[in-house]
PDB file of C-alpha atoms in Angstrom:
ATOM      1  CA  MET E  15       9.245 -11.001   9.232  1.00 88.00           C
ATOM      2  CA  LEU E  16       6.331 -10.926   6.747  1.00 90.00           C
ATOM      3  CA  GLU E  17       7.333 -14.261   5.274  1.00 92.00           C
ATOM      4  CA  ARG E  18       7.281 -15.797   8.744  1.00 94.00           C
ATOM      5  CA  ILE E  19       3.855 -14.273   9.527  1.00 95.00           C
ATOM      6  CA  PHE E  20       2.357 -15.589   6.302  1.00 93.00           C
ATOM      7  CA  ALA E  21       3.982 -18.988   6.908  1.00 93.00           C
ATOM      8  CA  GLY E  22       2.233 -19.145  10.292  1.00 93.00           C
ATOM      9  CA  GLU E  23       5.454 -19.023  12.308  1.00 95.00           C
ATOM     10  CA  ILE E  24       4.806 -15.609  13.921  1.00 96.00           C
ATOM     11  CA  ASP E  25       1.557 -14.099  15.181  1.00 97.00           C
ATOM     12  CA  THR E  26       2.856 -11.393  17.519  1.00 97.00           C
ATOM     13  CA  LEU E  27       4.644  -8.116  16.906  1.00 97.00           C
ATOM     14  CA  PHE E  28       6.088  -5.700  19.427  1.00 97.00           C
ATOM     15  CA  ARG E  29       6.359  -2.004  18.628  1.00 96.00           C
ATOM     16  CA  ARG E  30       7.443   1.109  20.497  1.00 96.00           C
ATOM     17  CA  GLN E  31       5.427   4.032  19.142  1.00 94.00           C
ATOM     18  CA  ARG E  32       4.123   7.380  20.309  1.00 92.00           C
ATOM     19  CA  ARG E  33       0.662   5.963  19.600  1.00 89.00           C
ATOM     20  CA  PRO E  34      -0.455   2.781  17.872  1.00 88.00           C
ATOM     21  CA  THR E  35      -0.498   3.004  14.086  1.00 90.00           C
ATOM     22  CA  VAL E  36      -2.943   0.096  13.768  1.00 93.00           C
ATOM     23  CA  ARG E  37      -6.101  -0.837  15.642  1.00 95.00           C
ATOM     24  CA  ALA E  38      -7.719  -4.121  16.613  1.00 95.00           C
ATOM     25  CA  GLY E  39     -10.172  -5.221  13.952  1.00 95.00           C
ATOM     26  CA  GLY E  40      -8.292  -3.341  11.247  1.00 95.00           C
ATOM     27  CA  THR E  41      -6.187  -4.581   8.392  1.00 94.00           C
ATOM     28  CA  LEU E  42      -2.806  -3.668   7.018  1.00 92.00           C
ATOM     29  CA  ARG E  43      -1.848  -3.994   3.356  1.00 87.00           C
ATOM     30  CA  THR E  44       1.605  -5.528   2.893  1.00 88.00           C
ATOM     31  CA  ARG E  45       3.614  -6.637  -0.108  1.00 82.00           C
ATOM     32  CA  MET E  46       2.556 -10.225   0.629  1.00 86.00           C
ATOM     33  CA  GLY E  47      -1.144  -9.598   1.170  1.00 89.00           C
ATOM     34  CA  MET E  48      -3.480  -8.340   3.838  1.00 93.00           C
ATOM     35  CA  LEU E  49      -2.690  -8.643   7.522  1.00 95.00           C
ATOM     36  CA  ASP E  50      -5.532  -8.813  10.049  1.00 97.00           C
ATOM     37  CA  ILE E  51      -4.874  -6.889  13.271  1.00 97.00           C
ATOM     38  CA  LEU E  52      -6.472  -8.969  16.028  1.00 97.00           C
ATOM     39  CA  GLU E  53      -5.318  -7.164  19.168  1.00 97.00           C
ATOM     40  CA  VAL E  54      -3.299  -4.086  20.125  1.00 97.00           C
ATOM     41  CA  THR E  55      -2.344  -4.046  23.789  1.00 96.00           C
ATOM     42  CA  PRO E  56      -0.212  -1.501  25.649  1.00 96.00           C
ATOM     43  CA  ILE E  57       2.357  -3.388  27.720  1.00 96.00           C
ATOM     44  CA  GLU E  58       5.171  -2.818  30.160  1.00 96.00           C
ATOM     45  CA  LEU E  59       8.506  -4.468  29.415  1.00 96.00           C
ATOM     46  CA  GLY E  60       8.141  -6.718  32.475  1.00 95.00           C
ATOM     47  CA  GLU E  61       4.882  -8.138  31.093  1.00 96.00           C
ATOM     48  CA  ILE E  62       6.542  -9.784  28.075  1.00 97.00           C
ATOM     49  CA  SER E  63       6.553 -13.548  28.577  1.00 96.00           C
ATOM     50  CA  PRO E  64       8.863 -16.147  27.036  1.00 97.00           C
ATOM     51  CA  ALA E  65       5.820 -17.413  25.094  1.00 96.00           C
ATOM     52  CA  ASP E  66       5.257 -13.880  23.730  1.00 96.00           C
ATOM     53  CA  ALA E  67       8.894 -13.717  22.642  1.00 97.00           C
ATOM     54  CA  ARG E  68       8.607 -17.056  20.821  1.00 96.00           C
ATOM     55  CA  ARG E  69       5.318 -15.977  19.168  1.00 97.00           C
ATOM     56  CA  ALA E  70       7.229 -12.894  17.916  1.00 97.00           C
ATOM     57  CA  GLY E  71       9.999 -15.059  16.476  1.00 96.00           C
ATOM     58  CA  CYS E  72      12.556 -14.122  19.137  1.00 96.00           C
ATOM     59  CA  ASP E  73      14.634 -16.529  21.194  1.00 95.00           C
ATOM     60  CA  THR E  74      14.305 -14.675  24.496  1.00 96.00           C
ATOM     61  CA  VAL E  75      12.408 -11.904  26.245  1.00 97.00           C
ATOM     62  CA  ASP E  76      15.700  -9.991  26.326  1.00 97.00           C
ATOM     63  CA  ASP E  77      15.711  -9.997  22.504  1.00 97.00           C
ATOM     64  CA  VAL E  78      12.269  -8.349  22.469  1.00 97.00           C
ATOM     65  CA  VAL E  79      13.269  -5.826  25.133  1.00 96.00           C
ATOM     66  CA  ALA E  80      16.451  -4.939  23.209  1.00 96.00           C
ATOM     67  CA  MET E  81      14.421  -4.378  20.043  1.00 95.00           C
ATOM     68  CA  LEU E  82      11.908  -2.165  21.839  1.00 96.00           C
ATOM     69  CA  THR E  83      14.449  -0.126  23.787  1.00 94.00           C
ATOM     70  CA  ALA E  84      16.464   0.596  20.639  1.00 94.00           C
ATOM     71  CA  LYS E  85      13.864   3.313  20.067  1.00 90.00           C
ATOM     72  CA  ALA E  86      14.059   5.890  22.843  1.00 87.00           C
ATOM     73  CA  VAL E  87      10.588   7.442  22.713  1.00 91.00           C
ATOM     74  CA  GLY E  88       7.142   5.887  22.782  1.00 93.00           C
ATOM     75  CA  ALA E  89       4.909   3.399  24.503  1.00 95.00           C
ATOM     76  CA  ASP E  90       5.259  -0.343  24.032  1.00 96.00           C
ATOM     77  CA  TYR E  91       2.551  -2.397  22.323  1.00 97.00           C
ATOM     78  CA  ARG E  92       1.955  -6.087  21.742  1.00 97.00           C
ATOM     79  CA  ILE E  93       0.123  -6.626  18.457  1.00 97.00           C
ATOM     80  CA  ARG E  94      -1.475  -9.948  17.536  1.00 98.00           C
ATOM     81  CA  VAL E  95      -1.802 -10.529  13.793  1.00 97.00           C
ATOM     82  CA  ARG E  96      -2.747 -13.159  11.241  1.00 97.00           C
ATOM     83  CA  PRO E  97      -2.635 -13.397   7.455  1.00 96.00           C
ATOM     84  CA  GLY E  98      -5.786 -11.799   6.063  1.00 93.00           C
ATOM     85  CA  GLY E  99      -5.806 -12.991   2.472  1.00 89.00           C
ATOM     86  CA  ALA E 100      -4.787 -11.538  -0.842  1.00 86.00           C
ATOM     87  CA  ASP E 101      -4.561  -7.817  -1.487  1.00 83.00           C
ATOM     88  CA  PRO E 102      -7.933  -6.934  -3.073  1.00 83.00           C
ATOM     89  CA  ARG E 103      -6.151  -4.603  -5.499  1.00 80.00           C
ATOM     90  CA  ILE E 104      -4.699  -7.665  -7.252  1.00 84.00           C
ATOM     91  CA  ALA E 105      -8.112  -8.942  -8.334  1.00 84.00           C
ATOM     92  CA  LEU E 106      -9.226  -5.398  -9.117  1.00 88.00           C
ATOM     93  CA  ARG E 107      -6.276  -4.680 -11.388  1.00 90.00           C
ATOM     94  CA  GLU E 108      -6.918  -7.844 -13.402  1.00 92.00           C
ATOM     95  CA  ASP E 109     -10.566  -6.874 -14.039  1.00 93.00           C
ATOM     96  CA  ASP E 110     -10.509  -5.203 -17.433  1.00 93.00           C
ATOM     97  CA  ASP E 111     -13.939  -6.347 -18.614  1.00 94.00           C
ATOM     98  CA  LEU E 112     -15.569  -3.020 -17.800  1.00 95.00           C
ATOM     99  CA  SER E 113     -18.883  -1.665 -19.020  1.00 95.00           C
ATOM    100  CA  ASP E 114     -19.137   1.859 -20.390  1.00 93.00           C
ATOM    101  CA  ASP E 115     -20.815   2.900 -17.140  1.00 95.00           C
ATOM    102  CA  GLU E 116     -17.942   1.442 -15.088  1.00 95.00           C
ATOM    103  CA  LEU E 117     -15.379   3.172 -17.310  1.00 96.00           C
ATOM    104  CA  ASP E 118     -17.254   6.469 -16.997  1.00 94.00           C
ATOM    105  CA  ALA E 119     -17.373   6.064 -13.201  1.00 96.00           C
ATOM    106  CA  ILE E 120     -13.604   5.516 -13.069  1.00 97.00           C
ATOM    107  CA  ALA E 121     -13.058   8.508 -15.375  1.00 96.00           C
ATOM    108  CA  ALA E 122     -15.212  10.632 -13.042  1.00 96.00           C
ATOM    109  CA  ARG E 123     -13.117   9.456 -10.081  1.00 96.00           C
ATOM    110  CA  LEU E 124      -9.937  10.426 -11.929  1.00 97.00           C
ATOM    111  CA  GLU E 125     -11.414  13.850 -12.703  1.00 96.00           C
ATOM    112  CA  ARG E 126     -12.076  14.336  -8.961  1.00 96.00           C
ATOM    113  CA  LEU E 127      -8.460  13.401  -8.202  1.00 96.00           C
ATOM    114  CA  ASP E 128      -7.332  15.926 -10.820  1.00 95.00           C
ATOM    115  CA  ARG E 129      -9.475  18.674  -9.272  1.00 93.00           C
ATOM    116  CA  HIS E 130      -8.093  18.052  -5.807  1.00 91.00           C
ATOM    117  CA  GLY E 131      -4.464  17.669  -6.857  1.00 84.00           C
ATOM    118  CA  THR E 132      -1.915  20.391  -6.254  1.00 84.00           C
ATOM    119  CA  ASP E 133      -0.165  19.920  -9.618  1.00 81.00           C
ATOM    120  CA  GLY E 134      -3.161  20.368 -11.910  1.00 85.00           C
ATOM    121  CA  PRO E 135      -4.624  17.516 -13.954  1.00 91.00           C
ATOM    122  CA  TRP E 136      -2.234  14.630 -13.454  1.00 94.00           C
ATOM    123  CA  THR E 137      -4.090  11.323 -13.704  1.00 96.00           C
ATOM    124  CA  ALA E 138      -4.178  10.818 -17.490  1.00 95.00           C
ATOM    125  CA  VAL E 139      -0.662  12.243 -17.847  1.00 94.00           C
ATOM    126  CA  THR E 140       0.636   9.803 -15.249  1.00 97.00           C
ATOM    127  CA  LEU E 141      -1.191   6.811 -16.738  1.00 97.00           C
ATOM    128  CA  ARG E 142       0.152   7.679 -20.204  1.00 97.00           C
ATOM    129  CA  MET E 143       3.688   8.133 -18.858  1.00 97.00           C
ATOM    130  CA  ILE E 144       3.593   4.755 -17.117  1.00 98.00           C
ATOM    131  CA  ALA E 145       2.182   3.116 -20.258  1.00 97.00           C
ATOM    132  CA  ASP E 146       4.935   4.657 -22.393  1.00 97.00           C
ATOM    133  CA  ARG E 147       7.759   4.130 -19.903  1.00 97.00           C
ATOM    134  CA  PRO E 148       7.129   0.967 -17.870  1.00 97.00           C
ATOM    135  CA  PHE E 149       9.674  -0.093 -15.254  1.00 97.00           C
ATOM    136  CA  VAL E 150      11.241   3.392 -15.117  1.00 97.00           C
ATOM    137  CA  ARG E 151      12.209   4.614 -11.641  1.00 96.00           C
ATOM    138  CA  ALA E 152       9.748   6.979  -9.947  1.00 96.00           C
ATOM    139  CA  PRO E 153      12.346   9.773  -9.519  1.00 96.00           C
ATOM    140  CA  ASP E 154      13.027   9.700 -13.262  1.00 97.00           C
ATOM    141  CA  LEU E 155       9.327   9.750 -14.164  1.00 97.00           C
ATOM    142  CA  ALA E 156       8.637  12.566 -11.701  1.00 96.00           C
ATOM    143  CA  ALA E 157      11.557  14.650 -12.962  1.00 96.00           C
ATOM    144  CA  SER E 158      10.412  14.234 -16.571  1.00 95.00           C
ATOM    145  CA  VAL E 159       7.240  16.205 -15.733  1.00 93.00           C
ATOM    146  CA  GLY E 160       8.857  18.614 -13.266  1.00 92.00           C
ATOM    147  CA  ARG E 161       7.455  17.020 -10.121  1.00 93.00           C
ATOM    148  CA  GLN E 162       8.994  16.070  -6.795  1.00 94.00           C
ATOM    149  CA  THR E 163       9.356  12.320  -6.260  1.00 95.00           C
ATOM    150  CA  ALA E 164       7.397  11.941  -2.989  1.00 95.00           C
ATOM    151  CA  PRO E 165       4.162  13.626  -4.192  1.00 94.00           C
ATOM    152  CA  PHE E 166       4.452  11.808  -7.516  1.00 95.00           C
ATOM    153  CA  LYS E 167       4.719   8.432  -5.775  1.00 95.00           C
ATOM    154  CA  ASN E 168       1.770   9.335  -3.560  1.00 94.00           C
ATOM    155  CA  ASP E 169      -0.308  10.069  -6.655  1.00 95.00           C
ATOM    156  CA  VAL E 170       0.698   6.764  -8.252  1.00 96.00           C
ATOM    157  CA  ARG E 171      -0.447   5.026  -5.043  1.00 93.00           C
ATOM    158  CA  LYS E 172      -3.892   6.594  -5.616  1.00 95.00           C
ATOM    159  CA  LEU E 173      -3.965   5.064  -9.092  1.00 96.00           C
ATOM    160  CA  LYS E 174      -2.814   1.747  -7.649  1.00 93.00           C
ATOM    161  CA  ALA E 175      -5.670   1.834  -5.123  1.00 91.00           C
ATOM    162  CA  LEU E 176      -8.050   2.020  -8.100  1.00 94.00           C
ATOM    163  CA  GLY E 177      -6.378  -1.063  -9.597  1.00 94.00           C
ATOM    164  CA  LEU E 178      -4.830   0.885 -12.476  1.00 97.00           C
ATOM    165  CA  THR E 179      -1.101   0.403 -11.866  1.00 96.00           C
ATOM    166  CA  ILE E 180       1.284  -2.286 -10.669  1.00 94.00           C
ATOM    167  CA  SER E 181       4.400  -1.373  -8.692  1.00 92.00           C
ATOM    168  CA  HIS E 182       7.739  -2.968  -9.503  1.00 92.00           C
ATOM    169  CA  SER E 183      11.301  -2.482  -8.433  1.00 91.00           C
ATOM    170  CA  PRO E 184      12.016  -0.304 -10.282  1.00 93.00           C
ATOM    171  CA  GLY E 185       9.044   1.565 -11.629  1.00 95.00           C
ATOM    172  CA  TYR E 186       5.485   0.759 -12.538  1.00 97.00           C
ATOM    173  CA  GLU E 187       3.352  -0.635 -15.306  1.00 97.00           C
ATOM    174  CA  LEU E 188      -0.305  -0.313 -16.160  1.00 97.00           C
ATOM    175  CA  SER E 189      -2.496  -3.174 -15.052  1.00 96.00           C
ATOM    176  CA  PRO E 190      -4.981  -4.720 -17.497  1.00 97.00           C
ATOM    177  CA  ARG E 191      -7.625  -2.501 -15.852  1.00 97.00           C
ATOM    178  CA  GLY E 192      -5.344   0.530 -16.238  1.00 97.00           C
ATOM    179  CA  ARG E 193      -4.845  -0.177 -19.945  1.00 97.00           C
ATOM    180  CA  ALA E 194      -8.629  -0.408 -20.423  1.00 96.00           C
ATOM    181  CA  VAL E 195      -9.176   2.864 -18.559  1.00 97.00           C
ATOM    182  CA  LEU E 196      -6.433   4.659 -20.499  1.00 97.00           C
ATOM    183  CA  ALA E 197      -7.930   3.452 -23.802  1.00 95.00           C
ATOM    184  CA  HIS E 198     -11.305   4.802 -22.637  1.00 95.00           C
ATOM    185  CA  LEU E 199      -9.771   8.167 -21.702  1.00 94.00           C
ATOM    186  CA  ASP E 200      -7.968   8.361 -25.052  1.00 92.00           C
ATOM    187  CA  ALA E 201     -11.217   7.570 -26.917  1.00 90.00           C
ATOM    188  CA  ARG E 202     -12.984  10.349 -25.006  1.00 86.00           C
ATOM    189  CA  VAL E 203     -10.277  12.821 -26.038  1.00 84.00           C
ATOM    190  CA  ARG E 204     -10.537  11.739 -29.699  1.00 86.00           C
ATOM    191  CA  ARG E 205     -14.327  12.179 -29.597  1.00 85.00           C
ATOM    192  CA  GLY E 206     -13.760  15.682 -28.251  1.00 72.00           C
TER     193      GLY E 206
END
């Protein structure tokens, strides 16, 4: 589906949900880049037109209805989308030419994440683990430090949002920015 959206073949999605998970004017980060959400409209099944079905990549209205009714609970929504450009984290993770002030600001952000985490200070430990064990599955990394997989992955997503890690299948690696930040953190520890 994403490939077809980014190729310009599809600009409409249909979803049955308790409430919409996206809003018009918003964006959605996907593995292929950003998706602009242009319109989110509640609809009745009888309002779906053959043109809507084609815009959603379906052959018939019946195909759309079958997809929607496969989920028993929720309201039906027509969502208009378009490709929204590259994921901004990609450019961020490549930026490793950081001033001391920028490095200190990132370190302060990591310290805030550590303070608000439920597993104690985790950011430097996680960055070091990913640096030392790239491409290792998240469950294996989490288990090696006595953590549950889901919270561990959520924490790695926070590091990814800062441009510090890159996700792979399997595992992770540090981005150029992440390597620069980890070197800065290590230098701070050595200085005491």
